[in-house]
Each structure stands twice: as structure tokens, then as C-alpha cells.
CSV table of C-alpha atoms in Angstrom, one decimal:
chain,number,residue,atom,x,y,z
A,1,MET,CA,23.5,60.5,13.0
A,2,ARG,CA,27.1,60.8,12.0
A,3,LEU,CA,29.8,58.4,13.4
A,4,VAL,CA,32.5,59.8,11.1
A,5,LYS,CA,32.8,63.5,10.4
A,6,VAL,CA,34.2,63.9,7.0
A,7,SER,CA,35.2,67.5,5.9
A,8,GLU,CA,36.8,66.6,2.5
A,9,THR,CA,36.0,64.1,-0.1
A,10,ILE,CA,37.8,60.7,0.4
A,11,ASN,CA,39.6,59.5,-2.6
A,12,PHE,CA,38.4,55.9,-2.5
A,13,MET,CA,39.2,55.3,-6.2
A,14,LYS,CA,42.9,56.0,-5.5
A,15,LEU,CA,43.1,52.4,-4.4
A,16,ARG,CA,41.0,51.0,-7.3
A,17,THR,CA,43.9,49.2,-9.0
A,18,VAL,CA,45.2,47.8,-5.7
A,19,THR,CA,41.7,46.5,-4.7
A,20,MET,CA,41.0,45.1,-8.1
A,21,VAL,CA,44.2,43.1,-8.0
A,22,LEU,CA,43.4,41.9,-4.4
A,23,SER,CA,39.9,40.8,-5.4
A,24,ALA,CA,41.3,39.0,-8.4
A,25,LEU,CA,43.8,37.1,-6.2
A,26,LEU,CA,41.2,36.2,-3.7
A,27,LEU,CA,38.8,35.0,-6.4
A,28,ILE,CA,41.5,32.9,-7.9
A,29,GLY,CA,42.4,31.4,-4.5
A,30,SER,CA,38.7,30.6,-3.8
A,31,VAL,CA,38.1,28.9,-7.1
A,32,VAL,CA,41.3,26.9,-6.7
A,33,SER,CA,40.2,25.8,-3.2
A,34,LEU,CA,36.8,24.9,-4.4
A,35,ALA,CA,38.2,22.8,-7.3
A,36,VAL,CA,40.8,21.1,-5.1
A,37,ASN,CA,39.1,20.8,-1.7
A,38,SER,CA,35.5,21.3,-2.7
A,39,LEU,CA,33.0,22.1,0.1
A,40,ASN,CA,32.5,20.2,3.3
A,41,TRP,CA,28.9,19.2,2.4
A,42,GLY,CA,26.6,18.8,5.3
A,43,LEU,CA,24.2,15.9,5.7
A,44,ASP,CA,21.5,18.0,4.0
A,45,PHE,CA,23.4,17.6,0.7
A,46,THR,CA,25.3,14.3,0.9
A,47,GLY,CA,22.7,12.2,2.6
A,48,GLY,CA,23.5,9.7,5.3
A,49,THR,CA,23.0,9.3,9.1
A,50,LEU,CA,23.8,12.0,11.7
A,51,ILE,CA,24.1,10.9,15.2
A,52,GLU,CA,24.6,13.2,18.3
A,53,VAL,CA,25.9,11.6,21.4
A,54,GLY,CA,26.7,13.0,24.9
A,55,TYR,CA,29.5,12.0,27.3
A,56,ASP,CA,29.7,12.6,31.0
A,57,LYS,CA,33.2,14.1,30.5
A,58,PRO,CA,35.1,15.8,27.7
A,59,ALA,CA,35.1,13.4,24.8
A,60,ASN,CA,38.4,12.3,23.2
A,61,LEU,CA,37.8,12.6,19.5
A,62,SER,CA,40.9,10.6,18.4
A,63,GLU,CA,39.8,7.6,20.5
A,64,ILE,CA,36.2,7.9,19.2
A,65,ARG,CA,37.5,7.8,15.6
A,66,THR,CA,39.7,4.8,16.4
A,67,THR,CA,36.8,3.0,18.0
A,68,LEU,CA,34.5,3.6,15.0
A,69,ASN,CA,37.2,2.6,12.6
A,70,ASN,CA,37.6,-0.7,14.3
A,71,ALA,CA,33.7,-1.1,14.2
A,72,THR,CA,33.8,-0.8,10.4
A,73,PHE,CA,32.8,2.8,10.4
A,74,GLU,CA,35.9,4.0,8.6
A,75,ASP,CA,34.0,6.8,6.8
A,76,ALA,CA,32.6,8.3,10.0
A,77,ILE,CA,33.2,12.1,10.4
A,78,VAL,CA,33.6,12.9,14.2
A,79,GLN,CA,33.6,16.5,15.6
A,80,ASN,CA,32.5,18.3,18.8
A,81,PHE,CA,29.1,19.9,18.8
A,82,GLY,CA,28.8,23.0,20.9
A,83,SER,CA,30.7,21.7,23.9
A,84,SER,CA,33.5,19.3,24.7
A,85,ASP,CA,31.2,16.5,26.0
A,86,ALA,CA,28.9,16.6,22.9
A,87,VAL,CA,29.9,14.7,19.8
A,88,LEU,CA,28.4,14.8,16.3
A,89,ILE,CA,29.0,11.7,14.1
A,90,ARG,CA,28.2,11.7,10.4
A,91,ILE,CA,28.1,8.4,8.4
A,92,ALA,CA,27.4,7.9,4.7
A,93,PRO,CA,24.3,5.9,3.8
A,94,ARG,CA,24.7,2.2,3.6
A,95,GLU,CA,22.5,0.0,1.5
A,96,GLY,CA,20.1,-2.3,3.3
A,97,VAL,CA,20.8,-0.8,6.7
A,98,LYS,CA,18.4,1.5,8.4
A,99,SER,CA,19.6,4.7,10.2
A,100,ALA,CA,18.2,3.5,13.5
A,101,GLN,CA,20.3,0.3,13.2
A,102,ILE,CA,23.4,2.3,12.3
A,103,GLY,CA,22.8,4.5,15.4
A,104,ASN,CA,22.5,1.6,17.7
A,105,GLN,CA,25.7,0.0,16.3
A,106,VAL,CA,27.6,3.2,16.8
A,107,VAL,CA,26.5,3.8,20.4
A,108,ALA,CA,27.1,0.1,21.2
A,109,ALA,CA,30.6,0.4,19.9
A,110,LEU,CA,31.3,3.6,21.9
A,111,ARG,CA,29.8,2.1,25.1
A,112,ALA,CA,32.0,-1.0,24.7
A,113,THR,CA,35.0,1.1,25.6
A,114,GLY,CA,33.5,1.6,29.1
A,115,ASP,CA,32.4,5.2,28.6
A,116,THR,CA,28.9,6.5,29.5
A,117,VAL,CA,27.3,7.5,26.2
A,118,GLU,CA,23.9,9.0,25.8
A,119,MET,CA,22.1,9.0,22.4
A,120,ARG,CA,20.7,12.5,22.0
A,121,ARG,CA,19.3,12.4,18.4
A,122,ILE,CA,19.6,10.6,15.1
A,123,GLU,CA,18.7,11.9,11.7
A,124,PHE,CA,18.7,10.4,8.2
A,125,VAL,CA,18.7,12.2,4.8
A,126,GLY,CA,18.5,10.1,1.6
A,127,PRO,CA,21.1,10.8,-1.1
A,128,ASN,CA,18.5,11.6,-3.7
A,129,VAL,CA,17.1,14.4,-1.4
A,130,GLY,CA,20.7,15.7,-1.0
A,131,GLU,CA,21.3,15.8,-4.7
A,132,GLU,CA,18.0,17.7,-5.3
A,133,LEU,CA,18.9,20.2,-2.7
A,134,THR,CA,22.3,20.8,-4.3
A,135,GLU,CA,20.8,21.5,-7.7
A,136,GLN,CA,17.9,23.6,-6.3
A,137,GLY,CA,20.3,25.6,-4.2
A,138,GLY,CA,22.6,26.4,-7.1
A,139,LEU,CA,19.7,27.3,-9.3
A,140,ALA,CA,18.3,29.6,-6.7
A,141,MET,CA,21.5,31.6,-6.6
A,142,LEU,CA,21.8,31.8,-10.4
A,143,VAL,CA,18.1,33.0,-10.8
A,144,ALA,CA,18.7,35.6,-8.0
A,145,LEU,CA,21.8,37.0,-9.8
A,146,LEU,CA,19.9,37.0,-13.2
A,147,CYS,CA,16.9,38.9,-11.7
A,148,ILE,CA,19.2,41.4,-10.0
A,149,LEU,CA,21.0,42.0,-13.3
A,150,VAL,CA,17.7,42.7,-15.1
A,151,TYR,CA,16.3,45.0,-12.3
A,152,VAL,CA,19.4,47.1,-12.0
A,153,ALA,CA,19.8,47.4,-15.8
A,154,MET,CA,16.2,48.8,-15.9
A,155,ARG,CA,16.4,50.8,-12.7
A,156,PHE,CA,19.8,52.5,-13.3
A,157,GLU,CA,22.0,51.6,-16.3
A,158,TRP,CA,23.6,48.6,-17.8
A,159,ARG,CA,27.1,49.5,-16.6
A,160,PHE,CA,25.8,49.7,-13.0
A,161,ALA,CA,24.0,46.3,-13.6
A,162,LEU,CA,27.2,44.6,-14.5
A,163,GLY,CA,29.0,46.3,-11.7
A,164,SER,CA,26.4,45.1,-9.1
A,165,VAL,CA,26.3,41.5,-10.4
A,166,SER,CA,30.1,41.5,-10.4
A,167,ALA,CA,30.1,42.6,-6.8
A,168,LEU,CA,27.5,39.9,-5.9
A,169,MET,CA,29.4,37.2,-7.6
A,170,HIS,CA,32.5,38.4,-6.0
A,171,ASP,CA,30.8,38.1,-2.6
A,172,VAL,CA,29.4,34.6,-3.2
A,173,ILE,CA,32.5,33.1,-4.6
A,174,LEU,CA,34.7,34.5,-1.7
A,175,THR,CA,32.1,33.2,0.9
A,176,LEU,CA,32.1,29.8,-0.7
A,177,GLY,CA,36.0,29.9,-0.8
A,178,LEU,CA,36.1,30.7,2.9
A,179,PHE,CA,34.1,27.6,3.7
A,180,SER,CA,36.2,25.5,1.3
A,181,VAL,CA,39.5,26.7,2.9
A,182,LEU,CA,38.4,26.3,6.5
A,183,GLN,CA,36.3,23.1,5.6
A,184,ILE,CA,33.3,24.4,7.6
A,185,GLU,CA,30.3,22.3,7.1
A,186,PHE,CA,28.0,23.7,4.4
A,187,ASP,CA,24.4,22.9,5.0
A,188,LEU,CA,21.1,24.4,4.2
A,189,THR,CA,21.4,27.1,6.9
A,190,VAL,CA,24.7,28.3,5.2
A,191,LEU,CA,23.0,28.2,1.9
A,192,ALA,CA,20.3,30.5,3.3
A,193,ALA,CA,23.1,32.8,4.7
A,194,VAL,CA,24.7,33.0,1.2
A,195,LEU,CA,21.4,34.1,-0.3
A,196,ALA,CA,21.0,36.6,2.5
A,197,VAL,CA,24.5,37.9,1.7
A,198,ILE,CA,23.4,38.5,-1.9
A,199,GLY,CA,20.4,40.5,-0.6
A,200,TYR,CA,22.5,42.5,1.9
A,201,SER,CA,25.2,43.3,-0.7
A,202,LEU,CA,22.7,44.3,-3.3
A,203,ASN,CA,21.0,46.7,-0.9
A,204,ASP,CA,24.3,48.3,-0.1
A,205,THR,CA,25.2,48.5,-3.8
A,206,ILE,CA,21.8,50.0,-4.8
A,207,VAL,CA,22.3,52.9,-2.3
A,208,VAL,CA,25.7,53.7,-3.7
A,209,CYS,CA,24.5,53.5,-7.3
A,210,ASP,CA,21.5,55.7,-6.5
A,211,ARG,CA,23.7,58.4,-4.9
A,212,ILE,CA,26.2,58.2,-7.9
A,213,ARG,CA,23.4,58.7,-10.4
A,214,GLU,CA,22.0,61.6,-8.4
A,215,ASN,CA,25.4,63.3,-8.2
A,216,PHE,CA,26.0,62.7,-11.9
A,217,ARG,CA,22.9,64.7,-12.6
A,218,LYS,CA,23.4,67.4,-10.0
A,219,ILE,CA,27.1,68.1,-10.2
A,220,ARG,CA,27.9,70.1,-13.3
A,221,LYS,CA,31.7,69.8,-13.3
A,222,GLY,CA,33.8,66.9,-12.2
A,223,SER,CA,35.2,63.7,-13.8
A,224,PRO,CA,33.3,60.4,-13.3
A,225,THR,CA,36.0,59.3,-10.8
A,226,GLU,CA,35.6,62.5,-8.7
A,227,ILE,CA,31.8,62.1,-8.7
A,228,VAL,CA,32.1,58.5,-7.6
A,229,ASN,CA,34.4,59.6,-4.7
A,230,ILE,CA,31.9,62.2,-3.7
A,231,SER,CA,29.1,59.7,-3.7
A,232,LEU,CA,31.0,57.1,-1.7
A,233,THR,CA,32.0,59.7,0.9
A,234,GLN,CA,28.3,60.9,1.2
A,235,THR,CA,27.1,57.4,1.9
A,236,LEU,CA,30.0,56.4,4.2
A,237,ASN,CA,28.2,57.1,7.5
A,238,ARG,CA,25.1,55.2,6.3
A,239,THR,CA,27.3,52.3,5.3
A,240,ILE,CA,29.2,52.2,8.6
A,241,ILE,CA,26.1,52.4,10.7
A,242,THR,CA,24.3,49.7,8.7
A,243,SER,CA,27.3,47.3,8.8
A,244,LEU,CA,28.1,48.0,12.4
A,245,THR,CA,24.6,47.2,13.7
A,246,THR,CA,24.4,44.1,11.5
A,247,VAL,CA,27.8,42.8,12.7
A,248,LEU,CA,26.9,43.4,16.4
A,249,VAL,CA,23.8,41.1,16.0
A,250,LEU,CA,25.8,38.5,14.1
A,251,LEU,CA,28.5,38.5,16.7
A,252,ALA,CA,25.9,37.7,19.3
A,253,LEU,CA,24.6,34.7,17.1
A,254,PHE,CA,28.2,33.5,16.4
A,255,TYR,CA,29.2,33.4,20.1
A,256,LYS,CA,25.8,32.6,21.8
A,257,GLY,CA,23.7,31.0,19.1
A,258,GLY,CA,25.0,27.5,19.4
A,259,ALA,CA,26.6,25.1,17.0
A,260,LEU,CA,23.4,24.7,14.9
A,261,ILE,CA,23.7,28.3,13.5
A,262,HIS,CA,27.5,28.7,13.8
A,263,GLY,CA,28.0,28.3,10.0
A,264,PHE,CA,25.0,30.6,9.3
A,265,ALA,CA,26.5,33.3,11.5
A,266,THR,CA,30.0,32.8,10.0
A,267,ALA,CA,28.8,33.1,6.5
A,268,LEU,CA,26.8,36.4,7.3
A,269,LEU,CA,29.7,37.9,9.2
A,270,PHE,CA,32.0,37.4,6.4
A,271,GLY,CA,29.5,38.4,3.9
A,272,VAL,CA,28.7,41.7,5.5
A,273,VAL,CA,32.3,42.6,5.6
A,274,ILE,CA,33.1,41.6,2.0
A,275,GLY,CA,29.7,43.0,0.8
A,276,THR,CA,30.6,46.5,2.2
A,277,TYR,CA,34.0,46.3,0.6
A,278,SER,CA,32.6,45.2,-2.8
A,279,SER,CA,29.9,47.8,-2.9
A,280,ILE,CA,32.6,50.5,-2.7
A,281,TYR,CA,35.4,49.0,-4.7
A,282,VAL,CA,34.0,46.3,-7.0
A,283,ALA,CA,30.7,47.7,-8.2
A,284,SER,CA,32.0,51.2,-8.6
A,285,SER,CA,35.3,50.2,-10.1
A,286,VAL,CA,33.6,48.1,-12.8
A,287,ALA,CA,31.1,50.8,-13.7
A,288,LEU,CA,34.1,53.2,-14.1
A,289,ALA,CA,36.0,50.7,-16.2
A,290,LEU,CA,33.0,50.3,-18.4
A,291,GLY,CA,33.1,54.1,-19.0
A,292,ILE,CA,30.2,55.4,-17.1
A,293,SER,CA,29.5,59.1,-17.8
A,294,LYS,CA,27.1,62.0,-17.1
A,295,GLU,CA,25.4,61.4,-20.5
A,296,ASP,CA,24.5,57.9,-19.6
A,297,LEU,CA,22.6,58.8,-16.5
A,298,MET,CA,20.8,62.0,-17.7
A,299,PRO,CA,17.0,61.6,-18.0
A,300,PRO,CA,15.8,61.5,-21.6
A,301,GLN,CA,14.5,64.9,-22.8
A,302,VAL,CA,10.8,65.0,-23.6
A,303,GLU,CA,9.8,67.1,-26.4
A,304,LYS,CA,6.9,69.4,-25.8
A,305,GLU,CA,3.9,69.0,-27.9
A,306,GLY,CA,3.9,71.5,-30.8
A,307,ALA,CA,7.5,72.4,-30.3
A,308,ASP,CA,8.3,71.4,-33.8
A,309,MET,CA,5.4,73.3,-35.4
A,310,ASP,CA,6.2,76.4,-37.5
A,311,PRO,CA,5.6,79.6,-35.6
A,312,MET,CA,2.5,81.7,-36.6
A,313,PRO,CA,3.1,84.6,-38.9
């Protein structure tokens, strides 16, 4: 099946310099945002009490914040949850006060204004658990990148390995930067999505690298840049079909999946788009910049047994 009929090779690498500058600017912006704004850590990481309440009418978030502030809950984070009448309240842990007691105090303060408020759920995560999750999550990403580096270096060539890992780091940093800029809550489901982005991007990059290696061995004439362009053109339809079908599913999750997986769908949607871009421009561009050539990808010649023996008289 071909969605795009291509009669001539597309010169993808013509935009290599432009895309590398664009990626560098996006990476710098993401790192700056992460350093200044950090991430909007979810309750899974920060610890504390999460309370979901329901109103019989659209909730006024400004009034709720004022009410909680007057009730000594100045650190409360208030936001809608799925609909205008559902409200999610996050409160940092307090020493000597149980989460159930905090929940009762919050609901009592909200009901004191005369509104009908229904307690829907209350959850508590200790700060020690949140700190452990943060460390383990970061370690999981580092181990994944290291294993990928070793695998690609053994499977293909070290230049492709550095290109692939550069593309994966590019995708992860930009995804984290998006969540930092937009201040979308970063919880365990989003962390799972980031790890899934690594897997998706790697799969796309491996397909491209495999085709480049095959063409380096098959095409006798042609510069490395020309062979990379030929390989990217040949895998274009596969890339479009894979990305399009994935995006359609994620759009359904984004709009119909509910607030619980909204961050998960957002991270994957952005990750699929940026992963497709990085497999074309980041991984291939880095490999070319490192000087990949036909000689690097040719299979080693195996000498036949007895080839070095003197011929019989």
C-alpha cells in the first residue's frame, strides 16, 4: 500500500542544516524551561493528598481557591477534571494530619459557602514514595538509552548508534520541555508515555538505519548523502502509514479517553510527531556528520580455507 507515489528521490538532506539549527533551538528552549519552570510534578512524585469533588453546577475555580486559601490551604492546586462540574484539588503533605482529615476539612470549607459538594475520591502518596519514583523513573530512561546504544552499535555501526541515541535524547528532552512550558501535570502515566516514545522512535530509526545499510551495500555509485536520501524516500510510505495509524488511535484517546490519560495521550501524540522527524533528520544527519561511508557498512570478507597456501607445482 502506497499513500504517496514518489517517482524521484526526495532530497531530505537538503534541509539538514536548517533542521539541525531548529532542533538545537528547541533543545535549548526545553532545557531552559526545565531549569526555570521545572515540571508540574503530579501527586505520584511529590506526595500529598489528592481530592476529587463534584458540584451540581459548573465550578468557579477562582472562588474555590479563595475559599481554600481562607481555610489555611494556601498551597492547594485547583483545576477542573474532565468536566466543568468536577474539580481536582492537590494539597502537599502535612505532618501529623491524616489525608482523610484533610479531605474532610476541604469538603467542609467548600460546603460552608452554600454549594452542594460531593466527595468522589481521596488519595494519599507519601513523599518518600514520590522521591523513589522520581529516581527510578529517571534511572529507567538512562538504562533504556544505554541499552539502545549498545544494541545499535552491535547491530549496525557505532555512528548509527550515536545517531539513534541522539534522536532518542532529542525526543525525550523536547517532550519534557513541552510539559514544562505548558505546565501539564507529569505523573506516572506520562512517564510511561515517555518510555513508549523512546520505543516508538527507536523502531522508526532502526527501519531507516537498516535501509541505509542495505543501500550502502547495494548501490555501487553515489555519495553517502545521496544514499541516505534514497533510503529515506524508500521508507517514506512506511513511515507515513505507521505514524498516521498511531496518531488516529492517540487522537481518540486524547479526546475521548478522559482526564486520567490526557497527559499520556498528549505525550505520545507529540512523541510520535517528533520521533518521526528525528528519525529522518536527527539520526541520519548525525551519522552523516560523523562520516558514515560504504566501507563502514560492508560485511567483513572471510578468507577461504587454504587460499593462502602455495599452489601445487
